[in-house]
mmCIF file of C-alpha atoms in Angstrom:
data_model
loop_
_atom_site.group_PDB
_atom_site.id
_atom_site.type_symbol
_atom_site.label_atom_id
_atom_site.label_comp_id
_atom_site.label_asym_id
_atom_site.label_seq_id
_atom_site.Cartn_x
_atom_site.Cartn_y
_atom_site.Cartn_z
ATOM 1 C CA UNK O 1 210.937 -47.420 214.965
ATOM 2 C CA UNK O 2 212.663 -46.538 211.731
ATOM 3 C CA UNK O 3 216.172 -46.934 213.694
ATOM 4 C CA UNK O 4 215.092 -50.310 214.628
ATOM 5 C CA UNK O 5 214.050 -50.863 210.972
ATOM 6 C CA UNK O 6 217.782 -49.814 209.994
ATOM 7 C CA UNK O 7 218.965 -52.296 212.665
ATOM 8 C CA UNK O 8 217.523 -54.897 211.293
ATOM 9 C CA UNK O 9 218.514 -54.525 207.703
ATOM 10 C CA UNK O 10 221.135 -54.063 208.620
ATOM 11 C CA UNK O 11 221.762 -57.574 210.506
ATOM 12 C CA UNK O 12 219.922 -59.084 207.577
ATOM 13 C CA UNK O 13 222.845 -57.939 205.056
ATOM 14 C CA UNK O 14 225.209 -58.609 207.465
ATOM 15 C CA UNK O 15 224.372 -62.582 207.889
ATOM 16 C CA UNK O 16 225.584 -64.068 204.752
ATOM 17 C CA UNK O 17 228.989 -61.881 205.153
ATOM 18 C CA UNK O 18 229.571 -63.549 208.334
ATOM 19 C CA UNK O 19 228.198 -66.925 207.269
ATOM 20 C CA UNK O 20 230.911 -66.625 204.758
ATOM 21 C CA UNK O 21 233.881 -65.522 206.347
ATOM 22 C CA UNK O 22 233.049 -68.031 209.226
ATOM 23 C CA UNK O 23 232.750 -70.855 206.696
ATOM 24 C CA UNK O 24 236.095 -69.577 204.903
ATOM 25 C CA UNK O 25 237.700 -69.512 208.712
ATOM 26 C CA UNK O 26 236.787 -73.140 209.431
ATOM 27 C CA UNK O 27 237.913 -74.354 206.299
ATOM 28 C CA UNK O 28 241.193 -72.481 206.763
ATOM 29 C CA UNK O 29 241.503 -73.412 210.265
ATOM 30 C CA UNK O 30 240.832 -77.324 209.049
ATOM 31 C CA UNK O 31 243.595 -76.798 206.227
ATOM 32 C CA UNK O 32 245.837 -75.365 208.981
ATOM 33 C CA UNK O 33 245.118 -78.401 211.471
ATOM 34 C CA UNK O 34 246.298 -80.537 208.509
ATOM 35 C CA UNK O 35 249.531 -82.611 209.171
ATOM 36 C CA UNK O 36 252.571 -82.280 206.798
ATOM 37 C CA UNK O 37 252.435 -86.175 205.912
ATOM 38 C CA UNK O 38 251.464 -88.715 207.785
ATOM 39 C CA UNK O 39 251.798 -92.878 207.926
ATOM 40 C CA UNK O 40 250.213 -95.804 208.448
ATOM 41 C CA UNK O 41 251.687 -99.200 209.493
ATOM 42 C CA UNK O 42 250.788 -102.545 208.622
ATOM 43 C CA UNK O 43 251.928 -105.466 210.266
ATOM 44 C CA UNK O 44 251.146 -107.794 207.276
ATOM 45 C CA UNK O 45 252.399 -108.180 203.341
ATOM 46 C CA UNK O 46 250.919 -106.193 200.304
ATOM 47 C CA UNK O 47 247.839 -107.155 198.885
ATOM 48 C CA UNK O 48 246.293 -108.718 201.841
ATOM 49 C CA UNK O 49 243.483 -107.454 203.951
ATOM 50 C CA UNK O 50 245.416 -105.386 206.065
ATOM 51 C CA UNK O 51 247.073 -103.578 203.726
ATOM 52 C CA UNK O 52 244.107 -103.006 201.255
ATOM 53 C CA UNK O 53 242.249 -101.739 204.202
ATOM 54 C CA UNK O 54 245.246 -99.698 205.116
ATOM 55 C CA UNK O 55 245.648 -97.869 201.553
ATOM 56 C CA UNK O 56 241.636 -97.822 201.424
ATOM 57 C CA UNK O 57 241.580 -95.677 204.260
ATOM 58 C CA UNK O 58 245.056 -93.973 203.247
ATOM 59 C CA UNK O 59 243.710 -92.543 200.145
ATOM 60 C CA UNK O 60 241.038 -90.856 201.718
ATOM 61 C CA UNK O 61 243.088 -89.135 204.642
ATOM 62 C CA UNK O 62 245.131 -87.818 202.015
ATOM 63 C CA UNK O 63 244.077 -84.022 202.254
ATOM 64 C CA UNK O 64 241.667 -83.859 204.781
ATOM 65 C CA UNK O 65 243.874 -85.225 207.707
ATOM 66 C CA UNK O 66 247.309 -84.920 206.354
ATOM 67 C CA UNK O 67 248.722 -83.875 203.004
ATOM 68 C CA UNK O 68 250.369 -86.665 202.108
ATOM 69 C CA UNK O 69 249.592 -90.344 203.986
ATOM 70 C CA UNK O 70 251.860 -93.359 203.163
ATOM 71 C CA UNK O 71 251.224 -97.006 203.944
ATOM 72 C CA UNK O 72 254.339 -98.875 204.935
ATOM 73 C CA UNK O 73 254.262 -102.661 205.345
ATOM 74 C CA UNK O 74 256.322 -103.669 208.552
ATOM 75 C CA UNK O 75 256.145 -107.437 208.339
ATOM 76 C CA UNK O 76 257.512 -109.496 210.842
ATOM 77 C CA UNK O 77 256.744 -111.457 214.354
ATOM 78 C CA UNK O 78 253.172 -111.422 213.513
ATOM 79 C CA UNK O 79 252.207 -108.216 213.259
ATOM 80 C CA UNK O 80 254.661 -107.209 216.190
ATOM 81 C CA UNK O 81 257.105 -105.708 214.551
ATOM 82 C CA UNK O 82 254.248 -102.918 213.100
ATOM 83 C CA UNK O 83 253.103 -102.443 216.481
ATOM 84 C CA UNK O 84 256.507 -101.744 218.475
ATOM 85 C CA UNK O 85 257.315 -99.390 215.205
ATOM 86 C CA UNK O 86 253.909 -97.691 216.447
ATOM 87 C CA UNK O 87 255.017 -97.665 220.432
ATOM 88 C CA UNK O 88 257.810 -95.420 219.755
ATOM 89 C CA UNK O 89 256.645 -93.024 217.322
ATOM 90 C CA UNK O 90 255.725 -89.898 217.981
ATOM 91 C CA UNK O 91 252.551 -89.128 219.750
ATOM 92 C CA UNK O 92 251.856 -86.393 217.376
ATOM 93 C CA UNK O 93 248.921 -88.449 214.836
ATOM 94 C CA UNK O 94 251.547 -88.509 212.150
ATOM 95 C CA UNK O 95 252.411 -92.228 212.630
ATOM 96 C CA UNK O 96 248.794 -94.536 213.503
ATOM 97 C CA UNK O 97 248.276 -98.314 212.777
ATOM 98 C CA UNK O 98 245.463 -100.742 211.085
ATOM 99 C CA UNK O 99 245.816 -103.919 213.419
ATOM 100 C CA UNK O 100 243.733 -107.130 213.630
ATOM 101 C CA UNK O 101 242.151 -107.824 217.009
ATOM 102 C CA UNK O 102 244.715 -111.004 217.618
ATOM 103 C CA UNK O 103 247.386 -108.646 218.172
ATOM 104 C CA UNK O 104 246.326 -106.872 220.788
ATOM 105 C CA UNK O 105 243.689 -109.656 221.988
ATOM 106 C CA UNK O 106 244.865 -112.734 221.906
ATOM 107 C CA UNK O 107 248.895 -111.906 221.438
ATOM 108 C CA UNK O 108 248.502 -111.477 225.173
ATOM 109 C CA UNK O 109 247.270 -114.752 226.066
ATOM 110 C CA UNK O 110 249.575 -116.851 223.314
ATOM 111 C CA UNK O 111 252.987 -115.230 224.130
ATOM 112 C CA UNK O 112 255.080 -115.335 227.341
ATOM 113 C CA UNK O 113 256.237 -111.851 226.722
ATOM 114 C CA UNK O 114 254.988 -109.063 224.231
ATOM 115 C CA UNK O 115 257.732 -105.709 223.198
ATOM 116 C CA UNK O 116 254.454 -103.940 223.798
ATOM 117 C CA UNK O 117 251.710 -103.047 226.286
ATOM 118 C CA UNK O 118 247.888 -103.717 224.703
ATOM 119 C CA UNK O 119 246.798 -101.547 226.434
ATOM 120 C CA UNK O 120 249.137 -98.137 227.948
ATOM 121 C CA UNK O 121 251.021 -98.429 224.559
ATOM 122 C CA UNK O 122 248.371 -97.463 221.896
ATOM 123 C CA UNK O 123 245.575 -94.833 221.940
ATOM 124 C CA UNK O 124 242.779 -96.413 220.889
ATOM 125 C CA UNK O 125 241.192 -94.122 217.484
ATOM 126 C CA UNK O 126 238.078 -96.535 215.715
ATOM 127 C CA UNK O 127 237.322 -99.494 214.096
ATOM 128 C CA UNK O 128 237.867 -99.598 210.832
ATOM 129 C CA UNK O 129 236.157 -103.124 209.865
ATOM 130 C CA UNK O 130 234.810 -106.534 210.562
ATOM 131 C CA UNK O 131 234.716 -110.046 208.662
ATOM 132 C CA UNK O 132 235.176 -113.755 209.094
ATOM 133 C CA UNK O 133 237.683 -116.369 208.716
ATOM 134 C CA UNK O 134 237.669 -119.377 206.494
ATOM 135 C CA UNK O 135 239.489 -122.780 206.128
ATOM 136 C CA UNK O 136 240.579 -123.194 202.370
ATOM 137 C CA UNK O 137 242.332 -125.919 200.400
ATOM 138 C CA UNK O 138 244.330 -126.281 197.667
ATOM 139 C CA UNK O 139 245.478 -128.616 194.596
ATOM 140 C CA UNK O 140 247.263 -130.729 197.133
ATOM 141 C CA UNK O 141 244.236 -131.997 197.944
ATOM 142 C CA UNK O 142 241.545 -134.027 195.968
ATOM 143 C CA UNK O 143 238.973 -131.828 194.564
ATOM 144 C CA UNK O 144 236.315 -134.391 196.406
ATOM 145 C CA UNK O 145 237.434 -132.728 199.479
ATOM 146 C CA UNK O 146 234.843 -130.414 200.038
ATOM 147 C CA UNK O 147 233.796 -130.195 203.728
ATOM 148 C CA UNK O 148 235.596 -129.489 206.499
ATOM 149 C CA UNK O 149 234.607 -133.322 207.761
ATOM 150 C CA UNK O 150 235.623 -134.416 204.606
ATOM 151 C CA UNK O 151 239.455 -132.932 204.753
ATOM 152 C CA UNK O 152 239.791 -134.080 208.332
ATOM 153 C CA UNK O 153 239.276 -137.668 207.060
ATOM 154 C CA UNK O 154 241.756 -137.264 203.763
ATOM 155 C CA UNK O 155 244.220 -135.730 206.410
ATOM 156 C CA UNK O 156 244.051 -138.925 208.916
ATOM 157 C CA UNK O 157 244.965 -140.978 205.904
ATOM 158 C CA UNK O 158 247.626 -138.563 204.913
ATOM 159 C CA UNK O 159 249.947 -137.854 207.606
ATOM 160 C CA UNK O 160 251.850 -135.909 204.824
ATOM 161 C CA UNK O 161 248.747 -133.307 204.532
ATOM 162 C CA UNK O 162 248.337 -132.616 208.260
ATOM 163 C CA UNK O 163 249.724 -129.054 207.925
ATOM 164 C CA UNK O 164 247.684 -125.659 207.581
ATOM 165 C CA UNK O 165 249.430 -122.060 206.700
ATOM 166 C CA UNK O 166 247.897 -118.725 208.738
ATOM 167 C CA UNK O 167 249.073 -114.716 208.655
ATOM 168 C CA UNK O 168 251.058 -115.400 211.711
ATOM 169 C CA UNK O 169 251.651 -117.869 214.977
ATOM 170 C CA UNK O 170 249.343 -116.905 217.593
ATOM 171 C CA UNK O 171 246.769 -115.357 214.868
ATOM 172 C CA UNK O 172 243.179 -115.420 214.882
ATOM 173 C CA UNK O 173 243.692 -117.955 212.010
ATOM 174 C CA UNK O 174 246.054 -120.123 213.705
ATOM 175 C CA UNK O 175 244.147 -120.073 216.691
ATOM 176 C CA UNK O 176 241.187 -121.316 214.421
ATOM 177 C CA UNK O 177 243.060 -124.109 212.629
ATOM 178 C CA UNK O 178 244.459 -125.854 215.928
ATOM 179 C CA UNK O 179 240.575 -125.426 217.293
ATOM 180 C CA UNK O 180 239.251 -126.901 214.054
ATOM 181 C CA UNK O 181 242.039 -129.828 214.262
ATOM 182 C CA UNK O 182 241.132 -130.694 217.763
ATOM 183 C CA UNK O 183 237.581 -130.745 216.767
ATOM 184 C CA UNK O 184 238.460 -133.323 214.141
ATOM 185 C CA UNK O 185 240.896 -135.971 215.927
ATOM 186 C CA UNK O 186 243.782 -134.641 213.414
ATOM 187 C CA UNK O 187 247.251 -132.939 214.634
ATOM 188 C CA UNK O 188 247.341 -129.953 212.470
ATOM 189 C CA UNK O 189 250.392 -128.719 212.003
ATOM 190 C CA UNK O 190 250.962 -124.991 211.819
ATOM 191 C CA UNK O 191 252.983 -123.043 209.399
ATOM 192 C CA UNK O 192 253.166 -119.295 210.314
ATOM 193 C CA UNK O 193 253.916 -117.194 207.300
ATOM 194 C CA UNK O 194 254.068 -112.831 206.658
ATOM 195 C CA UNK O 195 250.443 -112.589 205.527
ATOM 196 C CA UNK O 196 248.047 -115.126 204.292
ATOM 197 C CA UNK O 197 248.840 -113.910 200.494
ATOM 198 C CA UNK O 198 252.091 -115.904 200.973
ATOM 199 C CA UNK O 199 250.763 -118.623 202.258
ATOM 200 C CA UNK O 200 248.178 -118.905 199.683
ATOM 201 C CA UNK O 201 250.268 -118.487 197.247
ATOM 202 C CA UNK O 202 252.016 -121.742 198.914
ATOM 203 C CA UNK O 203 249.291 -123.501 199.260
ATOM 204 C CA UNK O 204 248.644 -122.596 195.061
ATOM 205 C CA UNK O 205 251.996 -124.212 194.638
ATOM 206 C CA UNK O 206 251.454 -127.200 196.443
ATOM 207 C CA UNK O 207 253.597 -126.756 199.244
ATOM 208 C CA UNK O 208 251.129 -126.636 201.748
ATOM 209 C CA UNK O 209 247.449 -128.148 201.709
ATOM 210 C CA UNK O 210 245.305 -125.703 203.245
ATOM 211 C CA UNK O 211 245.349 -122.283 205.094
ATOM 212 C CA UNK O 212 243.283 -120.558 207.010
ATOM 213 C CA UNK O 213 242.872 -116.981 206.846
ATOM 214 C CA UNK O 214 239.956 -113.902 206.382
ATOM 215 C CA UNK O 215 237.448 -115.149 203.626
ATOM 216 C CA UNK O 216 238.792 -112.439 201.739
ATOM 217 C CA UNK O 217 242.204 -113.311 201.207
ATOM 218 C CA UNK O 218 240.863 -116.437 199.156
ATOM 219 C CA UNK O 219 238.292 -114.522 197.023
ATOM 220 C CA UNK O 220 240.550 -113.286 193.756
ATOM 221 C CA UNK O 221 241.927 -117.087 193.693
ATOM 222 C CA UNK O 222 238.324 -118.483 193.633
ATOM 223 C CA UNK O 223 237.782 -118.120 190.031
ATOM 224 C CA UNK O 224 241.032 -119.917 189.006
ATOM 225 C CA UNK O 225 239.323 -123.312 190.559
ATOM 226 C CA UNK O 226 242.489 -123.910 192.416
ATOM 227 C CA UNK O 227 240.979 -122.862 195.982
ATOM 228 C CA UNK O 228 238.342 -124.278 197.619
ATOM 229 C CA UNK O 229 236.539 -122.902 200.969
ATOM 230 C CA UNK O 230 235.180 -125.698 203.121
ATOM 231 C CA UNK O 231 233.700 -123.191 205.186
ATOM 232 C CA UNK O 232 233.795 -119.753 207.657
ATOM 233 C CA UNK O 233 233.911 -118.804 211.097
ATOM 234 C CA UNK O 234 230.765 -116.684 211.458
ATOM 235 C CA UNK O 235 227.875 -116.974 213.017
ATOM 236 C CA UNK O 236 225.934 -117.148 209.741
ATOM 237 C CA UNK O 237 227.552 -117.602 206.397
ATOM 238 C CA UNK O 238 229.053 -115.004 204.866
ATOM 239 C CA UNK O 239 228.014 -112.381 202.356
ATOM 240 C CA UNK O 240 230.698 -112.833 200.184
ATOM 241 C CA UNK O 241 230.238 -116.769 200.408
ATOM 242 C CA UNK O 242 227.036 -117.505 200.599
ATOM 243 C CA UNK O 243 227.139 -120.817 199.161
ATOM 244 C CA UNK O 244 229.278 -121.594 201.854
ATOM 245 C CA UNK O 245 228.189 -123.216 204.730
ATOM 246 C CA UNK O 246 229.643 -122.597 208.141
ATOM 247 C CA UNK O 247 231.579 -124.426 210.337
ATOM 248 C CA UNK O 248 228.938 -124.325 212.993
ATOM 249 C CA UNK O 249 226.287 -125.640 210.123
ATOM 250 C CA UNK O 250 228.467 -128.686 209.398
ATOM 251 C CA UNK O 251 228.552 -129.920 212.699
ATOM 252 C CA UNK O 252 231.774 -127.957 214.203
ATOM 253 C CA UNK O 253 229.317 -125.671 216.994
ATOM 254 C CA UNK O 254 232.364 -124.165 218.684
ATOM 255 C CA UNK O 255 234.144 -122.959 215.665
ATOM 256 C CA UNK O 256 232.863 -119.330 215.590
ATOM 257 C CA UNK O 257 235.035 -116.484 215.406
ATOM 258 C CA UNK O 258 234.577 -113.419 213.734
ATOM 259 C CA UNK O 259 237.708 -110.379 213.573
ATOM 260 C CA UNK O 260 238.100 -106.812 212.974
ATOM 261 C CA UNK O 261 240.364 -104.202 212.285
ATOM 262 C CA UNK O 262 241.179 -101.088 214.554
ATOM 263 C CA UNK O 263 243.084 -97.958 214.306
ATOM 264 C CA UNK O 264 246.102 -97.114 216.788
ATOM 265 C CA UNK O 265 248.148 -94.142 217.275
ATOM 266 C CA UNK O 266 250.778 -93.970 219.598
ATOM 267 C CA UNK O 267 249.678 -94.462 223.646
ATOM 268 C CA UNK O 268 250.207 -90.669 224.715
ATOM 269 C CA UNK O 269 248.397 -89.031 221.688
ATOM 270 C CA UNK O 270 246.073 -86.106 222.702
ATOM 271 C CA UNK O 271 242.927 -86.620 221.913
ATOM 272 C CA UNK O 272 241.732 -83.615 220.535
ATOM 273 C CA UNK O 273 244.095 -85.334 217.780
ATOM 274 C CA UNK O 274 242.619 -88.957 218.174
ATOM 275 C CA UNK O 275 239.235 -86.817 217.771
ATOM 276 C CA UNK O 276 240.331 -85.524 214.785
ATOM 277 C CA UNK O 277 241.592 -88.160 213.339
ATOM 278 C CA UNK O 278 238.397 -90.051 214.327
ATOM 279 C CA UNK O 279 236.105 -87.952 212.263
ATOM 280 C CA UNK O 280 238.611 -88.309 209.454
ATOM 281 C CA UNK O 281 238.358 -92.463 209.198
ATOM 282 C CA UNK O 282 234.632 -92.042 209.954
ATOM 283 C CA UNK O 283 234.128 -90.155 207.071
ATOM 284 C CA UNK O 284 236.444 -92.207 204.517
ATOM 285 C CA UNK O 285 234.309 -95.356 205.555
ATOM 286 C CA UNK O 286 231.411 -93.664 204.512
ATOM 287 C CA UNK O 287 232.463 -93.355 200.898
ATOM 288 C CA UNK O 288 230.939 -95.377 198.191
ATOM 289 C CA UNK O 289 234.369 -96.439 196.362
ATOM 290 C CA UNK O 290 236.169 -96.962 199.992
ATOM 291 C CA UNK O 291 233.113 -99.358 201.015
ATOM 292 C CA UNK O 292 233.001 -101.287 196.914
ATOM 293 C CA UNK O 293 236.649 -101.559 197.506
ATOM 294 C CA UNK O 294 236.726 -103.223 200.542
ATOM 295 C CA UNK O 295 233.786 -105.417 199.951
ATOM 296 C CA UNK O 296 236.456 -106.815 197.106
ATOM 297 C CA UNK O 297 238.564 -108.614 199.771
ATOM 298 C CA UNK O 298 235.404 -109.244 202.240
ATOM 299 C CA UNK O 299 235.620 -106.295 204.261
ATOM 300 C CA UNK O 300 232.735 -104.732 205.869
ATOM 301 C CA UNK O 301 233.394 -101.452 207.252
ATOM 302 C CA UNK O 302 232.441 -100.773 210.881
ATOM 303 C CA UNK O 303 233.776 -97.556 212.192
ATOM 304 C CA UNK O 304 233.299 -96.503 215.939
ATOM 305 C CA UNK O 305 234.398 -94.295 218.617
ATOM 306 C CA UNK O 306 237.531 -93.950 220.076
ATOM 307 C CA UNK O 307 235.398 -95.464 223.827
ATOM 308 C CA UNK O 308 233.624 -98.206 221.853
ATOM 309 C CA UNK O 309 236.797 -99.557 220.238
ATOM 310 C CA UNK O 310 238.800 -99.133 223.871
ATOM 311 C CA UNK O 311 235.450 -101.964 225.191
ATOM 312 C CA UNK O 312 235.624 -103.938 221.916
ATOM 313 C CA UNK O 313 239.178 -105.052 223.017
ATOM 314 C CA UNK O 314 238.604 -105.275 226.535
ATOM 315 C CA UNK O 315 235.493 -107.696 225.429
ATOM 316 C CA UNK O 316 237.689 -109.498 223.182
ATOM 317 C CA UNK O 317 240.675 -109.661 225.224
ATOM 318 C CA UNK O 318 238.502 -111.065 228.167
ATOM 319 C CA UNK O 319 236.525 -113.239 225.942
ATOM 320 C CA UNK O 320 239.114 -115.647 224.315
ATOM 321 C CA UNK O 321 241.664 -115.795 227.595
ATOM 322 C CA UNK O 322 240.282 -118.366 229.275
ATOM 323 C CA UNK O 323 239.450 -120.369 225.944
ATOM 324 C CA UNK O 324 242.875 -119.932 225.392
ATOM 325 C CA UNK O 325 244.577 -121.186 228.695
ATOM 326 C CA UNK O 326 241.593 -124.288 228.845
ATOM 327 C CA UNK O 327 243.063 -125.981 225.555
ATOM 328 C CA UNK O 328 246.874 -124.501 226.357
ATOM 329 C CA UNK O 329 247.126 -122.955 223.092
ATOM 330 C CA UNK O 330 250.379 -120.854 222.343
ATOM 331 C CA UNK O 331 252.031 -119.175 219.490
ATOM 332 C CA UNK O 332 254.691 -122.499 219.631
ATOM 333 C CA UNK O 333 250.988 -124.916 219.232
#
């Protein structure tokens, strides 16, 4: 009895040794998993959605699932030129992407040929967020343009205004302007830009009359007066608009389209590393700051798994191809 006694105790004193040392040896074997640096692409210009989501995210992988993480902006072809960069880098998690859905969803559908694979090219990690789109003019048009019904009706009378800017030809947003132009009766014409910051910035100037683009682009220009939303491409207005109504509540019912963001690493990536890596963006969505911060630029953040974001492109892929090939919309539209 007494040597079971001494047993015991001794157990007892044991436990918070081992707690510690086992504590102490996940931490060190977490520190040891860490990469040397790592990057992240994106396809788009500085300042825009992509690339605040991108450094959002960034920040916080910065020493828990690398050491150092750098954002590079690899603009060009629409986001293509990110996403080839991403095809051929090393499968090793120290190279992974933040990508809008059109690039991988509708890209397919819009171009003849793509320098990548959707699919067998990119290892599918999470989500990282979701929002809408919105239709915006600027000073070229007269401030009692205020609807979407409204511009379409200024625009038949002004051949000279019949022009919209978007991120990139084949977008979601361009996509969205040459459905919203059909709807109307008007021959939008598209101007494809690096981002929807330049074309914004455009439109600011003049040069162009409206663009479309995520609601968030247009909210730090909303306070100058310059920028008007006519509306967004949700199914129910958005929380960063609410005074705006949407498309489908202004009489445009098939103008409803809603994005998101995922997170690529190169096709071959193990996934005990895509696991990882996983956890990592999980937990950096999670964050108070990293949520405020993308609420800024109309961002809500919506991480998954690695399986659910593999379906959420299949759904999205197989959801807008026939859309696509009924109206014959291309990147050249």
């Amino acid at each position: 009895m007494l040597k079971h006694r001494r047993h015991l105790l001794g157990l007892a004193a044991a436990a918070p040794v081992s707690a510690f040392l086992s504590g102490r040896a996940f931490a060190q074997a977490q520190a040891a998993a860490q990469l040397e640096r790592a990057v992240i692409y994106a396809g788009f210009a500085p300042g825009g959605t992509t690339d605040v989501t991108a450094r959002r995210i960034g920040e916080k992988l910065q020493g828990t699932y690398a050491k150092s993480v750098q954002v590079e902006n690899r603009t060009g072809a629409g986001g293509q030129i990110a996403l080839t960069a991403l095809k051929t880098a090393p499968a090793d998690g120290s190279t992974l992407i933040v990508t809008p859905m059109s690039m991988l969803g509708i890209y397919p559908h819009t171009y003849k040929k793509l320098p990548y694979d959707p699919v067998a090219d990119f290892q599918p990690v999470s989500q990282a967020v979701q929002f809408d789109y919105a239709v915006a003019v600027g000073p070229a048009v007269p401030e009692s343009v205020k609807t979407p019904a409204e511009f379409v009706a200024w625009a038949k009378a002004n051949p000279a205004g019949q022009a919209f800017g978007s991120p990139a030809a084949g977008s979601g947003p361009h996509f969205l302007g040459e459905l919203y132009g059909r709807a109307g009766g008007v021959p939008l014409r598209h101007i494809p830009y690096r981002g929807t910051q330049p074309a914004i910035l455009d439109m600011l100037g003049g040069q162009v009359p409206s663009v479309c683009g995520p609601v968030g682009e247009f909210l730090p220009h909303l306070a100058t007066g310059k920028v008007r939303i006519l509306a967004t491409s949700g199914t129910s207005r958005s929380r960063f608009t609410p005074n705006v109504p949407t498309f489908a509540e202004q009489g445009f019912r098939d103008l409803v389209l809603d994005e998101w963001f995922g997170i690529f690493v190169p096709g071959k990536t193990p996934m005990d590393i895509v696991n990882r890596l996983n956890a990592a963006v999980r937990a950096a969505l999670a964050m108070p700051d990293v949520i405020a911060g993308l609420g800024q630029m109309g961002l809500v953040p919506a991480p998954s798994s690695p399986a659910e974001l593999a379906a959420l492109l299949k759904r999205d892929t197989d959801r807008w191809g026939p859309l696509v090939k009924t109206i014959g919309f291309t990147a050249d539209s």
